[in-house]
mmCIF file of C-alpha atoms in Angstrom:
data_model
loop_
_atom_site.group_PDB
_atom_site.id
_atom_site.type_symbol
_atom_site.label_atom_id
_atom_site.label_comp_id
_atom_site.label_asym_id
_atom_site.label_seq_id
_atom_site.Cartn_x
_atom_site.Cartn_y
_atom_site.Cartn_z
ATOM 1 C CA UNK A 1 137.413 106.596 125.478
ATOM 2 C CA UNK A 2 137.446 110.213 124.117
ATOM 3 C CA UNK A 3 134.355 111.301 126.224
ATOM 4 C CA UNK A 4 135.716 109.273 129.618
ATOM 5 C CA UNK A 5 139.058 111.476 128.850
ATOM 6 C CA UNK A 6 137.445 114.670 128.317
ATOM 7 C CA UNK A 7 135.120 114.426 131.286
ATOM 8 C CA UNK A 8 137.951 112.926 133.782
ATOM 9 C CA UNK A 9 141.424 114.464 133.597
ATOM 10 C CA UNK A 10 140.491 118.770 133.100
ATOM 11 C CA UNK A 11 137.866 117.944 136.462
ATOM 12 C CA UNK A 12 141.759 116.186 138.171
ATOM 13 C CA UNK A 13 143.556 119.159 135.998
ATOM 14 C CA UNK A 14 141.225 121.834 137.916
ATOM 15 C CA UNK A 15 142.135 120.103 141.400
ATOM 16 C CA UNK A 16 145.643 119.558 141.271
ATOM 17 C CA UNK A 17 145.426 122.981 140.243
ATOM 18 C CA UNK A 18 143.692 124.200 143.355
ATOM 19 C CA UNK A 19 146.261 122.110 145.540
ATOM 20 C CA UNK A 20 148.582 123.438 143.996
ATOM 21 C CA UNK A 21 147.747 127.361 144.630
ATOM 22 C CA UNK A 22 147.283 127.030 148.001
ATOM 23 C CA UNK A 23 150.835 124.934 148.258
ATOM 24 C CA UNK A 24 152.427 127.815 146.386
ATOM 25 C CA UNK A 25 150.800 130.456 149.653
ATOM 26 C CA UNK A 26 152.717 128.573 151.682
ATOM 27 C CA UNK A 27 155.687 128.271 150.012
ATOM 28 C CA UNK A 28 156.081 131.661 149.909
ATOM 29 C CA UNK A 29 155.657 132.044 153.433
ATOM 30 C CA UNK A 30 158.013 129.295 154.548
ATOM 31 C CA UNK A 31 159.374 127.816 152.052
ATOM 32 C CA UNK A 32 161.498 123.855 152.588
ATOM 33 C CA UNK A 33 162.498 121.837 149.280
ATOM 34 C CA UNK A 34 160.264 118.651 150.187
ATOM 35 C CA UNK A 35 157.346 121.169 149.859
ATOM 36 C CA UNK A 36 158.736 122.786 146.465
ATOM 37 C CA UNK A 37 159.153 118.599 144.844
ATOM 38 C CA UNK A 38 155.108 117.947 146.120
ATOM 39 C CA UNK A 39 154.511 121.159 144.266
ATOM 40 C CA UNK A 40 155.873 120.112 140.953
ATOM 41 C CA UNK A 41 154.662 116.712 141.320
ATOM 42 C CA UNK A 42 151.328 117.166 141.653
ATOM 43 C CA UNK A 43 151.062 121.605 139.642
ATOM 44 C CA UNK A 44 153.216 120.549 136.371
ATOM 45 C CA UNK A 45 151.390 117.057 135.836
ATOM 46 C CA UNK A 46 147.846 119.235 135.871
ATOM 47 C CA UNK A 47 149.383 120.392 132.295
ATOM 48 C CA UNK A 48 149.184 116.900 131.762
ATOM 49 C CA UNK A 49 145.723 116.084 132.731
ATOM 50 C CA UNK A 50 144.396 118.967 130.461
ATOM 51 C CA UNK A 51 146.290 118.385 127.537
ATOM 52 C CA UNK A 52 145.465 114.191 127.765
ATOM 53 C CA UNK A 53 141.551 115.397 127.030
ATOM 54 C CA UNK A 54 141.493 114.610 123.306
ATOM 55 C CA UNK A 55 139.320 118.583 122.645
ATOM 56 C CA UNK A 56 142.413 120.082 124.567
ATOM 57 C CA UNK A 57 144.745 117.852 123.165
ATOM 58 C CA UNK A 58 143.764 120.178 119.251
ATOM 59 C CA UNK A 59 143.171 122.822 120.491
ATOM 60 C CA UNK A 60 146.666 123.256 121.991
ATOM 61 C CA UNK A 61 148.384 122.089 119.078
ATOM 62 C CA UNK A 62 146.023 123.652 116.437
ATOM 63 C CA UNK A 63 147.913 126.978 118.870
ATOM 64 C CA UNK A 64 151.064 126.487 118.930
ATOM 65 C CA UNK A 65 150.831 125.425 115.107
ATOM 66 C CA UNK A 66 153.212 121.577 115.607
ATOM 67 C CA UNK A 67 151.005 118.296 115.093
ATOM 68 C CA UNK A 68 150.972 116.375 117.836
ATOM 69 C CA UNK A 69 153.062 118.531 120.449
ATOM 70 C CA UNK A 70 150.591 118.330 122.890
ATOM 71 C CA UNK A 71 152.164 113.887 123.538
ATOM 72 C CA UNK A 72 154.999 115.966 124.614
ATOM 73 C CA UNK A 73 153.676 118.220 127.605
ATOM 74 C CA UNK A 74 151.561 114.835 128.794
ATOM 75 C CA UNK A 75 154.448 112.781 128.696
ATOM 76 C CA UNK A 76 156.491 115.125 130.598
ATOM 77 C CA UNK A 77 153.972 116.063 132.728
ATOM 78 C CA UNK A 78 153.773 112.182 133.668
ATOM 79 C CA UNK A 79 157.175 111.766 134.769
ATOM 80 C CA UNK A 80 157.928 115.127 135.964
ATOM 81 C CA UNK A 81 155.084 113.586 138.026
ATOM 82 C CA UNK A 82 157.228 110.280 138.913
ATOM 83 C CA UNK A 83 160.541 112.883 139.270
ATOM 84 C CA UNK A 84 158.566 114.874 142.082
ATOM 85 C CA UNK A 85 156.462 112.313 144.314
ATOM 86 C CA UNK A 86 159.271 110.517 144.587
ATOM 87 C CA UNK A 87 162.081 112.780 145.643
ATOM 88 C CA UNK A 88 159.392 113.959 148.189
ATOM 89 C CA UNK A 89 159.605 110.689 149.760
ATOM 90 C CA UNK A 90 162.616 110.188 149.498
ATOM 91 C CA UNK A 91 162.932 113.265 151.738
ATOM 92 C CA UNK A 92 159.709 112.715 154.091
ATOM 93 C CA UNK A 93 160.313 108.069 154.862
ATOM 94 C CA UNK A 94 164.207 108.339 154.206
ATOM 95 C CA UNK A 95 165.101 111.973 155.460
ATOM 96 C CA UNK A 96 167.558 114.839 153.670
ATOM 97 C CA UNK A 97 170.403 112.975 154.055
ATOM 98 C CA UNK A 98 169.534 110.364 152.138
ATOM 99 C CA UNK A 99 167.682 112.320 149.281
ATOM 100 C CA UNK A 100 170.873 114.750 148.979
ATOM 101 C CA UNK A 101 172.521 111.686 148.144
ATOM 102 C CA UNK A 102 170.234 109.675 145.799
ATOM 103 C CA UNK A 103 168.457 112.940 143.838
ATOM 104 C CA UNK A 104 171.261 113.603 141.577
ATOM 105 C CA UNK A 105 170.876 110.414 140.108
ATOM 106 C CA UNK A 106 167.039 110.384 139.926
ATOM 107 C CA UNK A 107 167.531 114.151 138.703
ATOM 108 C CA UNK A 108 169.737 113.091 136.015
ATOM 109 C CA UNK A 109 167.611 109.805 134.730
ATOM 110 C CA UNK A 110 164.630 112.410 134.502
ATOM 111 C CA UNK A 111 166.742 115.045 132.415
ATOM 112 C CA UNK A 112 168.628 112.596 130.194
ATOM 113 C CA UNK A 113 165.179 110.826 129.314
ATOM 114 C CA UNK A 114 163.089 114.227 128.853
ATOM 115 C CA UNK A 115 165.837 115.469 126.459
ATOM 116 C CA UNK A 116 166.329 111.634 124.569
ATOM 117 C CA UNK A 117 162.563 112.501 124.249
ATOM 118 C CA UNK A 118 162.510 115.513 122.922
ATOM 119 C CA UNK A 119 165.228 114.863 119.768
ATOM 120 C CA UNK A 120 163.047 111.616 119.123
ATOM 121 C CA UNK A 121 160.178 113.759 118.567
ATOM 122 C CA UNK A 122 161.676 116.000 116.532
ATOM 123 C CA UNK A 123 163.646 113.288 114.306
ATOM 124 C CA UNK A 124 160.513 111.522 114.615
ATOM 125 C CA UNK A 125 157.909 112.113 111.002
ATOM 126 C CA UNK A 126 154.936 112.735 113.036
ATOM 127 C CA UNK A 127 153.759 116.214 111.754
ATOM 128 C CA UNK A 128 151.875 114.779 109.170
ATOM 129 C CA UNK A 129 148.049 113.973 110.899
ATOM 130 C CA UNK A 130 146.768 115.512 114.257
ATOM 131 C CA UNK A 131 146.305 112.411 116.388
ATOM 132 C CA UNK A 132 143.011 111.358 117.950
ATOM 133 C CA UNK A 133 144.779 112.508 121.580
ATOM 134 C CA UNK A 134 148.144 110.486 123.735
ATOM 135 C CA UNK A 135 145.910 107.645 122.856
ATOM 136 C CA UNK A 136 145.649 108.131 119.550
ATOM 137 C CA UNK A 137 149.237 109.305 118.804
ATOM 138 C CA UNK A 138 150.178 105.444 119.836
ATOM 139 C CA UNK A 139 147.517 103.657 117.369
ATOM 140 C CA UNK A 140 149.122 106.332 114.745
ATOM 141 C CA UNK A 141 152.888 106.100 114.583
ATOM 142 C CA UNK A 142 154.038 103.769 116.803
ATOM 143 C CA UNK A 143 155.661 101.761 113.919
ATOM 144 C CA UNK A 144 157.090 105.198 112.571
ATOM 145 C CA UNK A 145 160.856 105.086 113.331
ATOM 146 C CA UNK A 146 161.871 106.702 116.867
ATOM 147 C CA UNK A 147 158.947 107.335 118.125
ATOM 148 C CA UNK A 148 158.537 103.247 119.595
ATOM 149 C CA UNK A 149 162.205 104.387 121.485
ATOM 150 C CA UNK A 150 160.117 107.832 122.616
ATOM 151 C CA UNK A 151 157.297 105.160 124.319
ATOM 152 C CA UNK A 152 159.111 103.428 125.852
ATOM 153 C CA UNK A 153 161.916 105.255 127.196
ATOM 154 C CA UNK A 154 158.178 107.433 128.942
ATOM 155 C CA UNK A 155 156.845 104.007 129.911
ATOM 156 C CA UNK A 156 159.836 102.896 131.492
ATOM 157 C CA UNK A 157 160.760 105.622 133.208
ATOM 158 C CA UNK A 158 157.388 106.122 134.177
ATOM 159 C CA UNK A 159 156.884 102.584 135.539
ATOM 160 C CA UNK A 160 160.029 103.008 137.915
ATOM 161 C CA UNK A 161 158.400 105.875 139.549
ATOM 162 C CA UNK A 162 155.621 104.038 140.174
ATOM 163 C CA UNK A 163 157.232 101.548 142.048
ATOM 164 C CA UNK A 164 159.291 103.895 143.530
ATOM 165 C CA UNK A 165 156.434 105.418 144.704
ATOM 166 C CA UNK A 166 154.622 102.372 145.778
ATOM 167 C CA UNK A 167 157.758 101.413 147.786
ATOM 168 C CA UNK A 168 157.277 104.559 149.832
ATOM 169 C CA UNK A 169 153.900 105.819 149.970
ATOM 170 C CA UNK A 170 153.685 101.960 152.771
ATOM 171 C CA UNK A 171 156.802 102.448 154.013
ATOM 172 C CA UNK A 172 155.009 105.776 155.639
ATOM 173 C CA UNK A 173 152.145 104.970 156.356
ATOM 174 C CA UNK A 174 153.208 101.606 158.459
ATOM 175 C CA UNK A 175 154.661 104.490 160.292
ATOM 176 C CA UNK A 176 151.599 106.872 160.769
ATOM 177 C CA UNK A 177 149.364 104.522 162.512
ATOM 178 C CA UNK A 178 148.941 107.924 164.616
ATOM 179 C CA UNK A 179 147.287 108.981 161.978
ATOM 180 C CA UNK A 180 144.508 106.842 159.853
ATOM 181 C CA UNK A 181 143.840 109.650 157.236
ATOM 182 C CA UNK A 182 147.273 109.672 155.730
ATOM 183 C CA UNK A 183 147.840 106.299 156.332
ATOM 184 C CA UNK A 184 144.566 105.862 154.178
ATOM 185 C CA UNK A 185 145.777 108.900 152.149
ATOM 186 C CA UNK A 186 148.912 106.680 151.442
ATOM 187 C CA UNK A 187 147.183 103.442 151.257
ATOM 188 C CA UNK A 188 145.391 105.069 148.197
ATOM 189 C CA UNK A 189 148.811 106.447 146.454
ATOM 190 C CA UNK A 190 149.979 103.423 146.335
ATOM 191 C CA UNK A 191 147.009 101.524 144.585
ATOM 192 C CA UNK A 192 146.830 104.186 142.656
ATOM 193 C CA UNK A 193 150.654 103.274 141.052
ATOM 194 C CA UNK A 194 149.761 99.606 141.179
ATOM 195 C CA UNK A 195 146.333 100.635 138.253
ATOM 196 C CA UNK A 196 149.131 102.534 136.723
ATOM 197 C CA UNK A 197 151.344 99.515 136.071
ATOM 198 C CA UNK A 198 148.101 98.501 134.036
ATOM 199 C CA UNK A 199 148.327 101.271 131.975
ATOM 200 C CA UNK A 200 152.131 100.842 131.387
ATOM 201 C CA UNK A 201 152.729 97.483 131.098
ATOM 202 C CA UNK A 202 150.001 96.852 128.020
ATOM 203 C CA UNK A 203 151.236 100.004 126.342
ATOM 204 C CA UNK A 204 154.896 98.706 126.033
ATOM 205 C CA UNK A 205 153.276 95.450 125.237
ATOM 206 C CA UNK A 206 151.155 97.001 122.252
ATOM 207 C CA UNK A 207 154.640 98.699 121.258
ATOM 208 C CA UNK A 208 156.457 95.700 120.957
ATOM 209 C CA UNK A 209 154.083 94.107 119.317
ATOM 210 C CA UNK A 210 153.020 96.471 117.053
ATOM 211 C CA UNK A 211 156.910 96.336 115.509
ATOM 212 C CA UNK A 212 156.165 92.684 114.270
ATOM 213 C CA UNK A 213 153.037 93.809 112.174
ATOM 214 C CA UNK A 214 149.910 93.149 114.315
ATOM 215 C CA UNK A 215 148.333 96.356 115.387
ATOM 216 C CA UNK A 216 146.168 95.403 118.548
ATOM 217 C CA UNK A 217 143.937 98.595 118.594
ATOM 218 C CA UNK A 218 141.991 97.293 122.384
ATOM 219 C CA UNK A 219 145.218 96.628 123.944
ATOM 220 C CA UNK A 220 146.046 100.058 123.489
ATOM 221 C CA UNK A 221 142.685 101.810 123.249
ATOM 222 C CA UNK A 222 141.478 100.496 126.892
ATOM 223 C CA UNK A 223 145.284 100.670 128.347
ATOM 224 C CA UNK A 224 143.966 104.251 129.300
ATOM 225 C CA UNK A 225 141.708 102.945 132.038
ATOM 226 C CA UNK A 226 144.230 102.005 133.978
ATOM 227 C CA UNK A 227 145.173 106.059 134.292
ATOM 228 C CA UNK A 228 142.086 106.898 134.846
ATOM 229 C CA UNK A 229 141.931 104.931 137.512
ATOM 230 C CA UNK A 230 145.507 104.941 139.345
ATOM 231 C CA UNK A 231 144.051 109.202 139.112
ATOM 232 C CA UNK A 232 140.458 108.764 141.337
ATOM 233 C CA UNK A 233 142.973 106.909 143.652
ATOM 234 C CA UNK A 234 145.125 109.384 143.573
ATOM 235 C CA UNK A 235 142.754 112.195 143.679
ATOM 236 C CA UNK A 236 141.193 110.359 147.042
ATOM 237 C CA UNK A 237 144.539 110.000 148.394
ATOM 238 C CA UNK A 238 145.748 113.921 148.593
ATOM 239 C CA UNK A 239 142.324 114.333 149.784
ATOM 240 C CA UNK A 240 142.486 112.659 152.161
ATOM 241 C CA UNK A 241 146.465 113.246 153.024
ATOM 242 C CA UNK A 242 144.476 116.486 153.201
ATOM 243 C CA UNK A 243 141.937 115.484 155.598
ATOM 244 C CA UNK A 244 144.605 114.027 158.315
ATOM 245 C CA UNK A 245 146.330 118.004 157.810
ATOM 246 C CA UNK A 246 143.022 119.379 159.298
ATOM 247 C CA UNK A 247 142.413 115.951 161.873
ATOM 248 C CA UNK A 248 145.877 117.182 163.703
ATOM 249 C CA UNK A 249 144.486 120.637 163.279
ATOM 250 C CA UNK A 250 141.293 119.066 165.127
ATOM 251 C CA UNK A 251 143.323 117.648 167.716
ATOM 252 C CA UNK A 252 145.703 119.364 168.287
ATOM 253 C CA UNK A 253 143.498 122.906 169.148
ATOM 254 C CA UNK A 254 141.307 120.109 171.573
ATOM 255 C CA UNK A 255 144.901 119.082 173.325
ATOM 256 C CA UNK A 256 146.245 123.273 173.841
ATOM 257 C CA UNK A 257 143.159 124.145 175.323
ATOM 258 C CA UNK A 258 142.408 120.271 177.458
ATOM 259 C CA UNK A 259 146.456 120.989 178.694
ATOM 260 C CA UNK A 260 146.170 124.887 179.002
ATOM 261 C CA UNK A 261 144.365 124.427 183.045
ATOM 262 C CA UNK A 262 146.883 121.918 184.037
ATOM 263 C CA UNK A 263 149.773 124.145 182.839
ATOM 264 C CA UNK A 264 148.276 126.791 184.575
ATOM 265 C CA UNK A 265 148.142 125.548 187.798
ATOM 266 C CA UNK A 266 151.292 124.112 187.655
ATOM 267 C CA UNK A 267 153.588 126.668 186.690
ATOM 268 C CA UNK A 268 152.578 129.224 188.658
ATOM 269 C CA UNK A 269 155.113 128.543 191.447
ATOM 270 C CA UNK A 270 158.273 129.014 188.487
ATOM 271 C CA UNK A 271 157.273 131.569 186.545
ATOM 272 C CA UNK A 272 160.859 131.905 185.450
ATOM 273 C CA UNK A 273 159.985 128.816 183.466
ATOM 274 C CA UNK A 274 157.921 130.260 180.975
ATOM 275 C CA UNK A 275 158.348 132.725 177.966
ATOM 276 C CA UNK A 276 155.005 134.482 177.363
ATOM 277 C CA UNK A 277 152.480 133.613 179.869
ATOM 278 C CA UNK A 278 150.047 136.459 177.490
ATOM 279 C CA UNK A 279 149.926 134.066 174.260
ATOM 280 C CA UNK A 280 146.472 131.345 174.377
ATOM 281 C CA UNK A 281 143.390 131.374 175.246
ATOM 282 C CA UNK A 282 143.607 135.263 176.941
ATOM 283 C CA UNK A 283 143.799 136.360 173.167
ATOM 284 C CA UNK A 284 142.344 132.696 171.549
ATOM 285 C CA UNK A 285 143.470 134.974 167.522
ATOM 286 C CA UNK A 286 147.012 134.203 168.294
ATOM 287 C CA UNK A 287 146.482 130.041 168.935
ATOM 288 C CA UNK A 288 143.945 130.237 165.892
ATOM 289 C CA UNK A 289 146.821 129.988 162.525
ATOM 290 C CA UNK A 290 148.372 126.638 162.466
ATOM 291 C CA UNK A 291 152.306 127.247 162.508
ATOM 292 C CA UNK A 292 151.413 129.069 165.556
ATOM 293 C CA UNK A 293 149.073 126.916 167.359
ATOM 294 C CA UNK A 294 151.652 123.897 166.972
ATOM 295 C CA UNK A 295 154.230 126.444 168.351
ATOM 296 C CA UNK A 296 151.943 127.269 171.378
ATOM 297 C CA UNK A 297 152.001 123.654 172.496
ATOM 298 C CA UNK A 298 155.069 122.845 171.831
ATOM 299 C CA UNK A 299 155.492 125.486 174.479
ATOM 300 C CA UNK A 300 153.129 124.005 176.601
ATOM 301 C CA UNK A 301 154.248 120.681 176.783
ATOM 302 C CA UNK A 302 158.410 121.759 177.327
ATOM 303 C CA UNK A 303 157.795 124.039 180.364
ATOM 304 C CA UNK A 304 155.185 120.976 181.655
ATOM 305 C CA UNK A 305 158.037 118.972 181.244
ATOM 306 C CA UNK A 306 160.540 121.395 182.906
ATOM 307 C CA UNK A 307 157.935 121.768 185.855
ATOM 308 C CA UNK A 308 157.802 118.153 186.262
ATOM 309 C CA UNK A 309 162.227 118.100 186.834
ATOM 310 C CA UNK A 310 161.346 120.497 189.096
ATOM 311 C CA UNK A 311 158.622 118.524 191.613
ATOM 312 C CA UNK A 312 160.364 114.889 190.379
ATOM 313 C CA UNK A 313 162.284 115.324 193.905
ATOM 314 C CA UNK A 314 158.906 115.154 195.829
ATOM 315 C CA UNK A 315 157.593 112.470 194.159
ATOM 316 C CA UNK A 316 156.138 109.981 196.523
ATOM 317 C CA UNK A 317 156.330 106.299 196.492
ATOM 318 C CA UNK A 318 152.999 105.673 198.706
ATOM 319 C CA UNK A 319 150.848 108.411 196.278
ATOM 320 C CA UNK A 320 152.477 106.177 193.731
ATOM 321 C CA UNK A 321 150.809 103.472 195.015
ATOM 322 C CA UNK A 322 147.788 104.387 195.801
ATOM 323 C CA UNK A 323 146.981 105.804 192.963
ATOM 324 C CA UNK A 324 147.671 102.668 190.941
ATOM 325 C CA UNK A 325 145.585 100.536 193.315
ATOM 326 C CA UNK A 326 142.830 103.442 192.986
ATOM 327 C CA UNK A 327 143.616 102.991 188.658
ATOM 328 C CA UNK A 328 142.581 99.384 188.959
ATOM 329 C CA UNK A 329 139.569 99.494 191.834
ATOM 330 C CA UNK A 330 138.531 102.319 188.817
ATOM 331 C CA UNK A 331 138.823 99.686 185.609
ATOM 332 C CA UNK A 332 141.241 102.135 183.859
ATOM 333 C CA UNK A 333 144.138 100.859 181.513
ATOM 334 C CA UNK A 334 147.022 101.632 180.212
ATOM 335 C CA UNK A 335 147.474 105.065 179.392
ATOM 336 C CA UNK A 336 144.635 106.581 181.524
ATOM 337 C CA UNK A 337 146.137 104.019 184.082
ATOM 338 C CA UNK A 338 149.869 105.937 183.609
ATOM 339 C CA UNK A 339 148.248 109.240 183.484
ATOM 340 C CA UNK A 340 145.950 108.810 186.246
ATOM 341 C CA UNK A 341 148.820 108.241 188.341
ATOM 342 C CA UNK A 342 151.286 110.317 187.066
ATOM 343 C CA UNK A 343 148.014 113.383 187.547
ATOM 344 C CA UNK A 344 148.127 112.104 191.467
ATOM 345 C CA UNK A 345 151.954 112.395 191.878
ATOM 346 C CA UNK A 346 152.163 116.052 190.193
ATOM 347 C CA UNK A 347 149.537 116.875 192.454
ATOM 348 C CA UNK A 348 150.698 115.652 196.278
ATOM 349 C CA UNK A 349 154.408 116.696 194.659
ATOM 350 C CA UNK A 350 152.812 120.582 193.901
ATOM 351 C CA UNK A 351 151.243 120.579 197.652
ATOM 352 C CA UNK A 352 154.626 119.156 199.466
ATOM 353 C CA UNK A 353 156.820 121.693 196.995
ATOM 354 C CA UNK A 354 158.915 124.609 199.162
ATOM 355 C CA UNK A 355 161.280 126.443 196.953
ATOM 356 C CA UNK A 356 163.207 126.993 200.586
ATOM 357 C CA UNK A 357 162.632 122.664 201.586
ATOM 358 C CA UNK A 358 165.006 119.809 201.289
ATOM 359 C CA UNK A 359 162.788 117.508 199.848
ATOM 360 C CA UNK A 360 161.925 113.844 201.606
ATOM 361 C CA UNK A 361 164.346 111.556 202.158
ATOM 362 C CA UNK A 362 161.508 108.965 201.065
ATOM 363 C CA UNK A 363 160.932 111.093 197.758
ATOM 364 C CA UNK A 364 162.095 108.829 194.901
ATOM 365 C CA UNK A 365 162.395 111.109 191.651
ATOM 366 C CA UNK A 366 162.189 107.941 189.332
ATOM 367 C CA UNK A 367 158.285 107.379 189.396
ATOM 368 C CA UNK A 368 156.346 107.644 186.645
ATOM 369 C CA UNK A 369 159.367 107.283 184.078
ATOM 370 C CA UNK A 370 159.221 104.190 183.060
ATOM 371 C CA UNK A 371 155.057 104.805 181.896
ATOM 372 C CA UNK A 372 155.821 108.219 180.278
ATOM 373 C CA UNK A 373 158.443 105.750 178.044
ATOM 374 C CA UNK A 374 156.125 103.485 177.175
ATOM 375 C CA UNK A 375 153.719 106.396 175.979
ATOM 376 C CA UNK A 376 155.989 108.978 174.029
ATOM 377 C CA UNK A 377 157.905 108.114 170.863
ATOM 378 C CA UNK A 378 161.387 107.672 170.344
ATOM 379 C CA UNK A 379 162.699 110.588 169.743
ATOM 380 C CA UNK A 380 159.697 112.359 171.359
ATOM 381 C CA UNK A 381 157.487 114.263 168.764
ATOM 382 C CA UNK A 382 154.059 116.699 169.233
ATOM 383 C CA UNK A 383 151.383 114.071 168.487
ATOM 384 C CA UNK A 384 152.591 111.423 171.303
ATOM 385 C CA UNK A 385 153.295 114.426 173.853
ATOM 386 C CA UNK A 386 150.577 116.199 173.397
ATOM 387 C CA UNK A 387 148.328 113.257 174.251
ATOM 388 C CA UNK A 388 150.146 112.125 177.220
ATOM 389 C CA UNK A 389 149.487 115.726 178.591
ATOM 390 C CA UNK A 390 145.911 115.548 177.347
ATOM 391 C CA UNK A 391 145.167 111.985 179.523
ATOM 392 C CA UNK A 392 147.486 113.675 182.571
ATOM 393 C CA UNK A 393 145.569 116.815 182.341
ATOM 394 C CA UNK A 394 141.858 114.830 182.502
ATOM 395 C CA UNK A 395 142.806 112.786 185.539
ATOM 396 C CA UNK A 396 144.258 116.256 187.353
ATOM 397 C CA UNK A 397 141.301 118.555 186.442
ATOM 398 C CA UNK A 398 138.572 116.461 187.278
ATOM 399 C CA UNK A 399 136.697 117.361 190.691
ATOM 400 C CA UNK A 400 135.413 113.818 191.144
ATOM 401 C CA UNK A 401 138.436 111.924 189.598
ATOM 402 C CA UNK A 402 139.984 109.584 192.171
ATOM 403 C CA UNK A 403 143.342 111.200 191.810
ATOM 404 C CA UNK A 404 141.938 114.171 193.549
ATOM 405 C CA UNK A 405 140.984 111.801 196.153
ATOM 406 C CA UNK A 406 144.025 110.093 196.311
ATOM 407 C CA UNK A 407 146.396 113.178 196.974
ATOM 408 C CA UNK A 408 143.531 114.810 199.236
ATOM 409 C CA UNK A 409 144.180 112.726 201.863
ATOM 410 C CA UNK A 410 147.840 111.884 201.267
#
């Protein structure tokens, strides 16, 4: 087991520190409470992973001159992971108000547990011999005064964090059906939490039985395999979540390119609706930055919405009916069919629109509203909006699209 821990834990520590460094850079530029909790949950436990490797455990204890002090580093870092990740998920899944109401209880429990463990460590006679890593500490000192309470407090707090983490992950993953990488990443993190209990339960059983005399060495020795499995699942899970960010950026960039020609044509008669026309493809470097790209896409969506409000007084029911029939004949379904009709309505309305003229009495400004509502979230979010307008742009701009043929004869 020692060789496995020496090989796996330092690698995980380095990876967690690299991820933390990347998040710290973003945090300095745009600080948020949620990201702060996430940085603590990922970065601080890196020291636990590093110290948990038996070779590093001995080195640290020799450096500070206190035998077995490394065990407190390991335990407190693991508890910080449970504290930080649960606080982060509270804010994301339940909202900031929920976090503000509940974080005080979670924080008080964390501070109290760490303080009591530190006192018990000072009182316990654990400075006789340096144990063979944190696993060896359990075996060597589990029957010593004060140590069983130290171990059980740590394990119970960690178990509470794992159970809460698993529940929040599954809840959040069900809300992300349109973001498969994030959904799969959260599922891996949830599985990792379940595997973490395979570390906690044997440890508690070992400590309790040890008070009666029997020393179940195998139970204590093999329990860290649960921690190794949990760590690997966390590594995969967080990596998939990071890939979800990259996938989201790629989809947003692609949507921005698809939407821009539609935006250019529709907003041309409504210059007052445009904030700044010189941003975007004419200066593509401005759109490459993730935060700026999100802002630009958001602005395009809002401005398209504003144009639609200006044009809907010219929406022709005849055009809508013809476009719906053409969509069915072309085999279009679901969003594609609704976007097809929307493209036809916009094209015909733009052609008929005259600022100085009254809209026709036969127009129906409510056309297409139900169709849009089927594909947008409530409240509206950027992802569904960009997918909707990308679909509309595809039908509107295609020269041989049936929508163009319908509106050409309108």
